[in-house]
Short mmCIF file of C-alpha atoms and ligand atoms in Angstrom, two decimals:
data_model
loop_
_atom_site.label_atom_id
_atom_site.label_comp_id
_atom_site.label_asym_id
_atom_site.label_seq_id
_atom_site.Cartn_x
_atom_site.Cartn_y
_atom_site.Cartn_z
CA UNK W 1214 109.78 -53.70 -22.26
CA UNK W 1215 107.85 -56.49 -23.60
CA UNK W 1216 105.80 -55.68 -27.11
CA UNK W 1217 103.39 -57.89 -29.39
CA UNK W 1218 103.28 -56.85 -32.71
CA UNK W 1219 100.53 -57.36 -34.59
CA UNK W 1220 99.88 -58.02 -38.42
CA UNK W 1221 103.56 -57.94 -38.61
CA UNK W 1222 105.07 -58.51 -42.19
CA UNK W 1223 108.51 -59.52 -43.18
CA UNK W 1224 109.11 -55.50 -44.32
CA UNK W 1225 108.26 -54.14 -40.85
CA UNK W 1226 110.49 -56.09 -38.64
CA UNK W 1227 114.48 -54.96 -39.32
CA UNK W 1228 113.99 -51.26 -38.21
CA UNK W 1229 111.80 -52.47 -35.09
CA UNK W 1230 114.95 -54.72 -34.28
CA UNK W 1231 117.65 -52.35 -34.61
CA UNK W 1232 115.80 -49.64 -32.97
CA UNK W 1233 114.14 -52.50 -30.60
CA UNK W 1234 117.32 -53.29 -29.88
CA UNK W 1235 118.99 -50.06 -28.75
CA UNK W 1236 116.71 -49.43 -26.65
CA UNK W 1237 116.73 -52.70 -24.72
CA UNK W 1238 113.13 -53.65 -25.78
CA UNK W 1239 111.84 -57.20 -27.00
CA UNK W 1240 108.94 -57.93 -29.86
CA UNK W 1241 107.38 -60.66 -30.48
CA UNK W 1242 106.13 -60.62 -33.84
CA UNK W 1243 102.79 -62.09 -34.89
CA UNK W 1244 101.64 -62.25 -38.38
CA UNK W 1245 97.67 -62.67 -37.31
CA UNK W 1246 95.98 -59.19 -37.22
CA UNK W 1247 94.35 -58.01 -33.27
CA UNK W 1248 91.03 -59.22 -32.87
CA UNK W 1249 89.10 -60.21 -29.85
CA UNK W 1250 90.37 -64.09 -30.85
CA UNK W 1251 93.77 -62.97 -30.56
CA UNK W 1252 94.48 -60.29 -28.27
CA UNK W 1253 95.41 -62.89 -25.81
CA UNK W 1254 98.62 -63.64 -27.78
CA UNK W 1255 99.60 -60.19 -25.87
CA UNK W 1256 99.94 -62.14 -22.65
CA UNK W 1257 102.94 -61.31 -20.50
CA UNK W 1258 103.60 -58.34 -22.46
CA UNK W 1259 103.68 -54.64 -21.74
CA UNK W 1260 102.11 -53.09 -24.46
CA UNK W 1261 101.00 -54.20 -28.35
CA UNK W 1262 102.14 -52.21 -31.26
CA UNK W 1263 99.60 -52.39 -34.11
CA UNK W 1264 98.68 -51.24 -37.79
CA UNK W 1265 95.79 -49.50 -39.50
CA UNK W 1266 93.87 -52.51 -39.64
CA UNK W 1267 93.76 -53.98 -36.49
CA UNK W 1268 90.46 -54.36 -34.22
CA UNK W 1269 91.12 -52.10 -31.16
CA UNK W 1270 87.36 -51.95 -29.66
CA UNK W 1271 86.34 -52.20 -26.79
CA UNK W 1272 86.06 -55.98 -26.42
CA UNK W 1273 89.73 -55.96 -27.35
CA UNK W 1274 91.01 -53.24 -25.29
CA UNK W 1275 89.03 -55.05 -21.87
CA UNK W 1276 90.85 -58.28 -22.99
CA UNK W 1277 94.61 -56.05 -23.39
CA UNK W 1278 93.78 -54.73 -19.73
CA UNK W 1279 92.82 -57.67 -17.69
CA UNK W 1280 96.26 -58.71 -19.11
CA UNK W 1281 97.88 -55.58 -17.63
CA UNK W 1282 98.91 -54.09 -21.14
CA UNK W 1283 99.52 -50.33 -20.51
CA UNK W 1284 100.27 -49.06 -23.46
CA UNK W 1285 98.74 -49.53 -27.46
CA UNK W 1286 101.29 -48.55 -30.01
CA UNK W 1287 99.85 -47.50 -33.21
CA UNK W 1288 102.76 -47.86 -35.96
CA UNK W 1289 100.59 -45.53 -38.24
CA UNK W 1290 99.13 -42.07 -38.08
CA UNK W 1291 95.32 -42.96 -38.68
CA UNK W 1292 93.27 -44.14 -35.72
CA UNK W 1293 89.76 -44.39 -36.67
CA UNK W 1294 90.60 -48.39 -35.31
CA UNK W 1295 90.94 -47.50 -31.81
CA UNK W 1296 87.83 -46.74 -29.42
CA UNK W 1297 90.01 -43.81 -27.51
CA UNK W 1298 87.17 -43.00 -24.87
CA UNK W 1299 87.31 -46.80 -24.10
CA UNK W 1300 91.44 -47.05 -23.55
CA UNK W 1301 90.82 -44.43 -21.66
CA UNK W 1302 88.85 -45.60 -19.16
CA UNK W 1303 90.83 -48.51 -18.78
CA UNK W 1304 93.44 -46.39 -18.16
CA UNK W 1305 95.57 -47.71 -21.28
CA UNK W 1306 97.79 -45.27 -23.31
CA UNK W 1307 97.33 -44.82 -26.98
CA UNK W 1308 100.07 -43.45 -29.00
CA UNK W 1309 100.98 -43.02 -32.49
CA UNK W 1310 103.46 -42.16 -35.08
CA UNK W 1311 101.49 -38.51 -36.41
CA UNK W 1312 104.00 -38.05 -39.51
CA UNK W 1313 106.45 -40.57 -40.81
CA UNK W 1314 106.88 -39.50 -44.37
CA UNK W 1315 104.02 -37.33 -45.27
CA UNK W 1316 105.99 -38.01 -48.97
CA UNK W 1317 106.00 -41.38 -49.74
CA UNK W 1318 101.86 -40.76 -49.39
CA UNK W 1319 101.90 -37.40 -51.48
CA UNK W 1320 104.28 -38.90 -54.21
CA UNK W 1321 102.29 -41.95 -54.13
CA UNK W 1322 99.16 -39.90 -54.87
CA UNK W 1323 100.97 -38.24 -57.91
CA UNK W 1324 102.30 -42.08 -59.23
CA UNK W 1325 98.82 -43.03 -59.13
CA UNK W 1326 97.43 -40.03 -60.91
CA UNK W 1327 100.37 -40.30 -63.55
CA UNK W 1328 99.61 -43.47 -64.24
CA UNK W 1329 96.09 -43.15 -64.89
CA UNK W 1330 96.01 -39.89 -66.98
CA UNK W 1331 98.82 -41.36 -68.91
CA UNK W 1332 97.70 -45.06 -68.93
CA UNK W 1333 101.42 -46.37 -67.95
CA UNK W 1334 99.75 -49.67 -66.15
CA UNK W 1335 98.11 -50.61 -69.70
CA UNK W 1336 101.55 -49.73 -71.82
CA UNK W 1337 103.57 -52.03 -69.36
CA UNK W 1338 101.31 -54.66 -69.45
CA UNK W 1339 101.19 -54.29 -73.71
CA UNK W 1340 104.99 -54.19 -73.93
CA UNK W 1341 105.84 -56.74 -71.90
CA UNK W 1342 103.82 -59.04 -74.32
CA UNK W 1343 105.52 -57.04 -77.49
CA UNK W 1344 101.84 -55.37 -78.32
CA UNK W 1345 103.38 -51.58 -79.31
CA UNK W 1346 99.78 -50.42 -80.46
CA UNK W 1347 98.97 -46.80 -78.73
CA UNK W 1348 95.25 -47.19 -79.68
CA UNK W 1349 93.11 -46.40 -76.47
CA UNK W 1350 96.29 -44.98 -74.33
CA UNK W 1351 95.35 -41.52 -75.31
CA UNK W 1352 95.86 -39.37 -71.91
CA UNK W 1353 95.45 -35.77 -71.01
CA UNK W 1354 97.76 -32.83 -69.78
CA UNK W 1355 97.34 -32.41 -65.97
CA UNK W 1356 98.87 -28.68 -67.01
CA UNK W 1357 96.05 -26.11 -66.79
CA UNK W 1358 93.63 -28.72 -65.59
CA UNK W 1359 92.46 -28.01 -61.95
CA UNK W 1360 92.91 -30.27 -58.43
CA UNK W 1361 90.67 -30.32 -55.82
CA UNK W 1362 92.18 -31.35 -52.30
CA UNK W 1363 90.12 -32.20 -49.52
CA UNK W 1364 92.53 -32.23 -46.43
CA UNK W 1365 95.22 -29.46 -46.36
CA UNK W 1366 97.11 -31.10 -43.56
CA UNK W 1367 100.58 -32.51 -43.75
CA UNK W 1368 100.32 -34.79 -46.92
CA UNK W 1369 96.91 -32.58 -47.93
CA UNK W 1370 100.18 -29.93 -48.68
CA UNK W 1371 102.74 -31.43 -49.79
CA UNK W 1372 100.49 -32.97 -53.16
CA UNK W 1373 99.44 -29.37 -53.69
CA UNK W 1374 102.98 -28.69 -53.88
CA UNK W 1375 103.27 -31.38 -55.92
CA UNK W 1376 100.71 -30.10 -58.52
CA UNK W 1377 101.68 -26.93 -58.49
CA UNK W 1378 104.95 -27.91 -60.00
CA UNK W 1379 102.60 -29.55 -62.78
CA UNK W 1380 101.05 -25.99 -63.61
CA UNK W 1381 97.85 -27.53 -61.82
CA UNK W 1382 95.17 -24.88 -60.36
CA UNK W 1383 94.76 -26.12 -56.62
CA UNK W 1384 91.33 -25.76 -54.82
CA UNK W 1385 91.03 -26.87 -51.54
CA UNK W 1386 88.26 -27.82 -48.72
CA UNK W 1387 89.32 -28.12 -45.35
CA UNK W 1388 87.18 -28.46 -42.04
CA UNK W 1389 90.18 -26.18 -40.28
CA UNK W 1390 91.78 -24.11 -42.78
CA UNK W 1391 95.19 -23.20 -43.01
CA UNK W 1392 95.59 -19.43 -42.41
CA UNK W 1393 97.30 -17.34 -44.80
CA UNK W 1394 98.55 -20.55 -46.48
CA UNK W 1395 97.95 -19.14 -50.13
CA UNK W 1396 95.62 -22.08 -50.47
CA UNK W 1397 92.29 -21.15 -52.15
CA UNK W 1398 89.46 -22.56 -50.22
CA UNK W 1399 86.14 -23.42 -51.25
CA UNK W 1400 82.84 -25.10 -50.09
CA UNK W 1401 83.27 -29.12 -50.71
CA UNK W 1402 80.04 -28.59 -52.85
CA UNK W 1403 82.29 -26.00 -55.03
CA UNK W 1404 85.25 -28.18 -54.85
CA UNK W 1405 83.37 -31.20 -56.23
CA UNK W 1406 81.53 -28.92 -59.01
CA UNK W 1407 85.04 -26.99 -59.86
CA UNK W 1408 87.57 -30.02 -59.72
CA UNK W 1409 88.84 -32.09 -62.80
CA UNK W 1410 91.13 -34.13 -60.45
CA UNK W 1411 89.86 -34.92 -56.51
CA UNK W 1412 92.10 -36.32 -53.72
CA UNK W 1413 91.53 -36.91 -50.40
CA UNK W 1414 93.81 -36.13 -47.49
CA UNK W 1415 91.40 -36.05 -44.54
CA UNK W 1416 91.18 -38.40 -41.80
CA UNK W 1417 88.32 -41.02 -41.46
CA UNK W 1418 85.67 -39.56 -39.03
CA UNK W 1419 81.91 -39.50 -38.48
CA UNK W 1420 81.61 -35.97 -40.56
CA UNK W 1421 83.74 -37.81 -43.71
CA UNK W 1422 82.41 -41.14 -43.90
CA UNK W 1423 81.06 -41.69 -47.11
CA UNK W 1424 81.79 -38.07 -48.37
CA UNK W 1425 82.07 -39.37 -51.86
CA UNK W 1426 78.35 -40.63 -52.53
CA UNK W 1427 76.16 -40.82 -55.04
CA UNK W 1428 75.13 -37.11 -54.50
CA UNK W 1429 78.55 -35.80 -54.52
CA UNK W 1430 78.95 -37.90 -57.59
CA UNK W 1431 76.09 -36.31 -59.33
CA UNK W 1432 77.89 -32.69 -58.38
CA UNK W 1433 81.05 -33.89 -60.41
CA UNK W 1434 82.56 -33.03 -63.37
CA UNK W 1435 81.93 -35.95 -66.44
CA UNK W 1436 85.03 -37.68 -66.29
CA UNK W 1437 86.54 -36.84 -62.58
CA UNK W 1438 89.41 -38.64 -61.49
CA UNK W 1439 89.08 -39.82 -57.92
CA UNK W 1440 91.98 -40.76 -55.81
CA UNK W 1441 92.29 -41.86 -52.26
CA UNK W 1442 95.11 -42.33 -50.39
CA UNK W 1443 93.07 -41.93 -47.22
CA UNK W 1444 90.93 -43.79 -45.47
CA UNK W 1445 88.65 -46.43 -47.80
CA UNK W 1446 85.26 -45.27 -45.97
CA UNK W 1447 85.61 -41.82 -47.42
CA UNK W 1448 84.44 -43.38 -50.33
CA UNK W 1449 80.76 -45.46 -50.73
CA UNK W 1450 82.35 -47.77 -52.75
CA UNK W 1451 78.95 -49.11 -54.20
CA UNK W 1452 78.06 -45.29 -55.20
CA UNK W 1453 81.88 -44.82 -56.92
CA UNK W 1454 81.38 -48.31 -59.16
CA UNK W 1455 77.87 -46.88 -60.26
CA UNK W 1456 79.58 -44.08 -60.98
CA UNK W 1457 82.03 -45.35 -63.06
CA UNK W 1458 79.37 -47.86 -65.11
CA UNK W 1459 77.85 -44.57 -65.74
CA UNK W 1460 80.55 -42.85 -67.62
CA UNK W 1461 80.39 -39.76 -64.71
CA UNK W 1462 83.52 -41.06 -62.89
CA UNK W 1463 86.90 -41.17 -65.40
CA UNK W 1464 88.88 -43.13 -63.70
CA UNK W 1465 89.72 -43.76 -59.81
CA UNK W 1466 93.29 -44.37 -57.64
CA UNK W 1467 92.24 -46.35 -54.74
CA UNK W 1468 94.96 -47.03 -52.42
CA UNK W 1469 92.18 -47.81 -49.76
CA UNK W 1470 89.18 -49.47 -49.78
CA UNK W 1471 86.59 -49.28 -47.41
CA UNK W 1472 86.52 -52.95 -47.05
CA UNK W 1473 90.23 -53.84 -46.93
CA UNK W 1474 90.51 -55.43 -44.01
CA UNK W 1475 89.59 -58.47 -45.02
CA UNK W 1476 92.13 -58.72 -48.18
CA UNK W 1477 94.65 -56.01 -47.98
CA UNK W 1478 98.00 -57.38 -47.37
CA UNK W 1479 97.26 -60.94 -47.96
CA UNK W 1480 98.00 -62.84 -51.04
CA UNK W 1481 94.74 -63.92 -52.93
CA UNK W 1482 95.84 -64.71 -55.62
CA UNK W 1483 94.33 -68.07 -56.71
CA UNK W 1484 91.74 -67.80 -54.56
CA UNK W 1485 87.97 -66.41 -55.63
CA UNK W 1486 87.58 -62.49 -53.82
CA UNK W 1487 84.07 -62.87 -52.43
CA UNK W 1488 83.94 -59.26 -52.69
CA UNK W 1489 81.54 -58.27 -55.50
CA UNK W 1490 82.10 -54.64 -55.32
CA UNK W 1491 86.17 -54.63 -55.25
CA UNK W 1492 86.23 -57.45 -57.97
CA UNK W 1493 84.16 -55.13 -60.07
CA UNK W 1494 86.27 -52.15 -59.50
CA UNK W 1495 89.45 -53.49 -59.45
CA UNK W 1496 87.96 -55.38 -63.46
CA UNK W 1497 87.14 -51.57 -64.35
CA UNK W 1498 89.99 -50.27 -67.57
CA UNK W 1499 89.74 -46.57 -65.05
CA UNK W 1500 90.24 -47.94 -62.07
CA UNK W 1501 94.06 -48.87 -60.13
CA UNK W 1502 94.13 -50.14 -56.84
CA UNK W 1503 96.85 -50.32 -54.70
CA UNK W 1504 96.89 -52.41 -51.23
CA UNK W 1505 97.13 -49.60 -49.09
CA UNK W 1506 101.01 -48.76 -50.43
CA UNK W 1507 101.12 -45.51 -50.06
CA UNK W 1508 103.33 -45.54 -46.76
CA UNK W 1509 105.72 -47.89 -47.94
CA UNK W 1510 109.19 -46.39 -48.62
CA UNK W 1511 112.34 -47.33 -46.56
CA UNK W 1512 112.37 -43.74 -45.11
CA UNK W 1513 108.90 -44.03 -43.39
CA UNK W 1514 109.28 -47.80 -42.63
CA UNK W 1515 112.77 -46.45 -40.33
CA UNK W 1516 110.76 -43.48 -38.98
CA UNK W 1517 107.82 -45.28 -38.30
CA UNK W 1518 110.36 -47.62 -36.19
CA UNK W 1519 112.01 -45.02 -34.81
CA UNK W 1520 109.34 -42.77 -33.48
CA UNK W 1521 107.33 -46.22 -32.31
CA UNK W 1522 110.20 -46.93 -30.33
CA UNK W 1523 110.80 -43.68 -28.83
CA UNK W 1524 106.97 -43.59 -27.40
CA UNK W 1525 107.11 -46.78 -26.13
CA UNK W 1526 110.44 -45.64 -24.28
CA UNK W 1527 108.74 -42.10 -22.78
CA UNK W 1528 105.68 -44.59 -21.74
CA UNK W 1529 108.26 -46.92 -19.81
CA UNK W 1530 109.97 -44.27 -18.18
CA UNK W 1531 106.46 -42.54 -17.20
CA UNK W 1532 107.41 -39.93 -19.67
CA UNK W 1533 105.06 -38.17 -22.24
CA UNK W 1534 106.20 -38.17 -25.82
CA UNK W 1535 103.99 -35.88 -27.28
CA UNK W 1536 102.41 -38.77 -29.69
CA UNK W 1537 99.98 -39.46 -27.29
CA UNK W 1538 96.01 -39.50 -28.76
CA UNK W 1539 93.76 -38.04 -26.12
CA UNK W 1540 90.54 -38.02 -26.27
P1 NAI N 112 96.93 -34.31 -40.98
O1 NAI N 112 96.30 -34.49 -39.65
O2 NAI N 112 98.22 -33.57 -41.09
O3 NAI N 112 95.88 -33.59 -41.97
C1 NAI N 112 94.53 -33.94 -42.04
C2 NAI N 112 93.75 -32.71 -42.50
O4 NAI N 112 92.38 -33.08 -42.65
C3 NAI N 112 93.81 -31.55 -41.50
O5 NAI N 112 94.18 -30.35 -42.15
C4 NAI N 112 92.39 -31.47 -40.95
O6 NAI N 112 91.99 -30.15 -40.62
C5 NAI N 112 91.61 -32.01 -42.15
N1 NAI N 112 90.26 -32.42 -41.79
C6 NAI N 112 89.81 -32.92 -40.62
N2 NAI N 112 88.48 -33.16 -40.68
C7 NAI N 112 88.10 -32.80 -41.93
C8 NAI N 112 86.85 -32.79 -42.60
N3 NAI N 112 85.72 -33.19 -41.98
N4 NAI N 112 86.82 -32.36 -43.87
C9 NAI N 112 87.95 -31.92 -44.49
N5 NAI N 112 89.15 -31.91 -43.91
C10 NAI N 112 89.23 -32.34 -42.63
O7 NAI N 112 97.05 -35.78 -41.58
P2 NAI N 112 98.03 -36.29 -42.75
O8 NAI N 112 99.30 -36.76 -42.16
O9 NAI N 112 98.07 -35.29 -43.84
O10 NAI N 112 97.24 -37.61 -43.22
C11 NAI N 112 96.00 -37.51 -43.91
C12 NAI N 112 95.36 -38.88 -43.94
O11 NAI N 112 96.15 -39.75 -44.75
C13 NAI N 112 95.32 -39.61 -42.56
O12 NAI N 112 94.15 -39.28 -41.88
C14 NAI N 112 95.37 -41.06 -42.93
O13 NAI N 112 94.05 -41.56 -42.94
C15 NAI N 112 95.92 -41.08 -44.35
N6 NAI N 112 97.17 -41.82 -44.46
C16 NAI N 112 97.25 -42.82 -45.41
C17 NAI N 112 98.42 -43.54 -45.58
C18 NAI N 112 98.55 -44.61 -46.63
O14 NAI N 112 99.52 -45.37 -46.60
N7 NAI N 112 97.65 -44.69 -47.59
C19 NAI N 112 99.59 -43.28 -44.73
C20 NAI N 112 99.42 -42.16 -43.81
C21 NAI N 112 98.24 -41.49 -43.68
#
């Protein structure tokens, strides 16, 4: 098999060649992201692999079938990227990697809470620069204090797990609860009210976009800490930096942005971010922001390979994998 890999960096590409190469497959690797300008890079090839923020409308995915692609890999879990009703029609499988280390996101989540409570990213910055003054690092205990999570899935559960073993009470909302999971479950209006710490763990869909607005922001506790290791649009971004200037919002972990797709990955430094809202957030003392990191541990990075690869081998042999995304 012949695959184009899209916004391919230089971290992604030694699993996909040793697994690539077991299995007899060739990638070509393209740095560019898949847009309609692009897609035609995917000439001659069987199927394109691709990342959370690739374009895979429907201008794209007509484009990927005139060339006879059969088969879109997604090298992530999320696919709020990919218009599945319109692969569909064109007769195009769509497959993805569900869980590749629902860890490295949960112990991500916890880094970034750490760090906030506890102000490490100011102390490392002060040290380095031999300033050992501890005025304005006071923290708090996350012991006793209590964590709402909104998304019980696979990462949802393994941060509760996580704060449990910090003597955290754990409220939950999910959409689909998990039966006689000892998780208590509330309303998101209680969880919102009740919740000193928030994190999200849902997927980005038409019922979550922008659950964090200004409402919900009003329903908050004075001095919530927001994290989101999600999906950016869970978040009105506008809505979270108002409630920030306003003293309502403590601090905030962003590891996604709802507007990331335009600067996530890239290097801009030296350059001027022509986005107002992220330059203001990312200026805030409260708020840390990393580029969509979460994933990013040498474990996932070789089972995201792996599990890429094996779908793309089922496909070839007209096999199912069981990572296929219907509709
Ligand atoms: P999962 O599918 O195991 O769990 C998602 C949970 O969200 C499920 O329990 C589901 O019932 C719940 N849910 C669905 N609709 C909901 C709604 N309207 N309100 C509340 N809950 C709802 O997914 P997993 O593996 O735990 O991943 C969660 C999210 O994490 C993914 O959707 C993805 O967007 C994000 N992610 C971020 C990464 C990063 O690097 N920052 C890496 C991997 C995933």
């Amino acid at each position: 098999m012949k695959i184009a890999f899209f916004d391919t960096k230089n971290y992604d590409t030694p699993a996909f060649e040793q697994f690539g190469s077991e299995n007899d497959m060739h990638f070509k690797f393209y740095e560019t992201k898949l847009t309609e300008d692009t897609a035609s890079l995917a000439k001659g090839c069987d199927g394109v692999c691709v990342f959370v923020n690739d374009t895979v409308n429907a201008a794209v995915i007509d484009t990927l079938a005139d060339m006879g692609i059969g088969i879109i890999a997604l090298r992530c879990a999320g696919y709020n990227n990919v218009d599945l009703q319109h692969a569909k029609e064109k007769g195009i499988t769509v497959v993805r990697v569900p869980a590749y280390s629902p860890y490295a996101v949960a112990e991500h989540t916890m880094a970034l809470l750490l760090t906030s409570v506890r102000r490490v990213h100011k102390a490392y910055i002060r040290t380095r620069d031999f300033n050992f003054s501890l005025n304005g690092l006071t923290g708090f205990d996350l012991h006793g204090k209590t964590v709402g999570v909104v998304g019980t899935g696979k990462i949802g559960r393994i941060f509760i797990d996580i704060c449990r073993g910090f003597g955290m009470n754990v409220i939950a909302f999910d959409k689909f609860p998990v039966k006689d999971s000892g998780i208590e479950y509330v309303s998101l209006d209680e969880l919102f009210e009740r919740a000193d710490v928030i994190s999200f763990h849902c997927p980005l869909t038409e019922d979550t976009y922008h659950m964090v607005d200004a409402e919900a922001i009003g329903r908050m506790k004075k001095g919530v800490v927001l994290l989101n290791t999600s999906r950016g649009a869970l978040i009105d971004a506008e809505a979270l930096l108002e409630g920030i200037k306003a003293r309502k919002v403590g601090a905030a972990c962003l590891d996604v942005y709802e507007e990331e797709a335009d600067v996530f990955f890239q290097d801009f430094s030296g350059h001027i971010i022509a986005d107002d809202i992220l330059a203001r957030l990312i200026s805030m003392p409260n708020v840390i922001v990393t580029s969509h990191q979460a994933f990013l541990t040498e474990e996932a990075l070789s089972n995201i390979a792996e599990t890429t690869v094996a779908n793309l081998a089922a496909f070839s042999k007209g096999e199912k994998s069981g990572n296929e995304l219907e509709v």
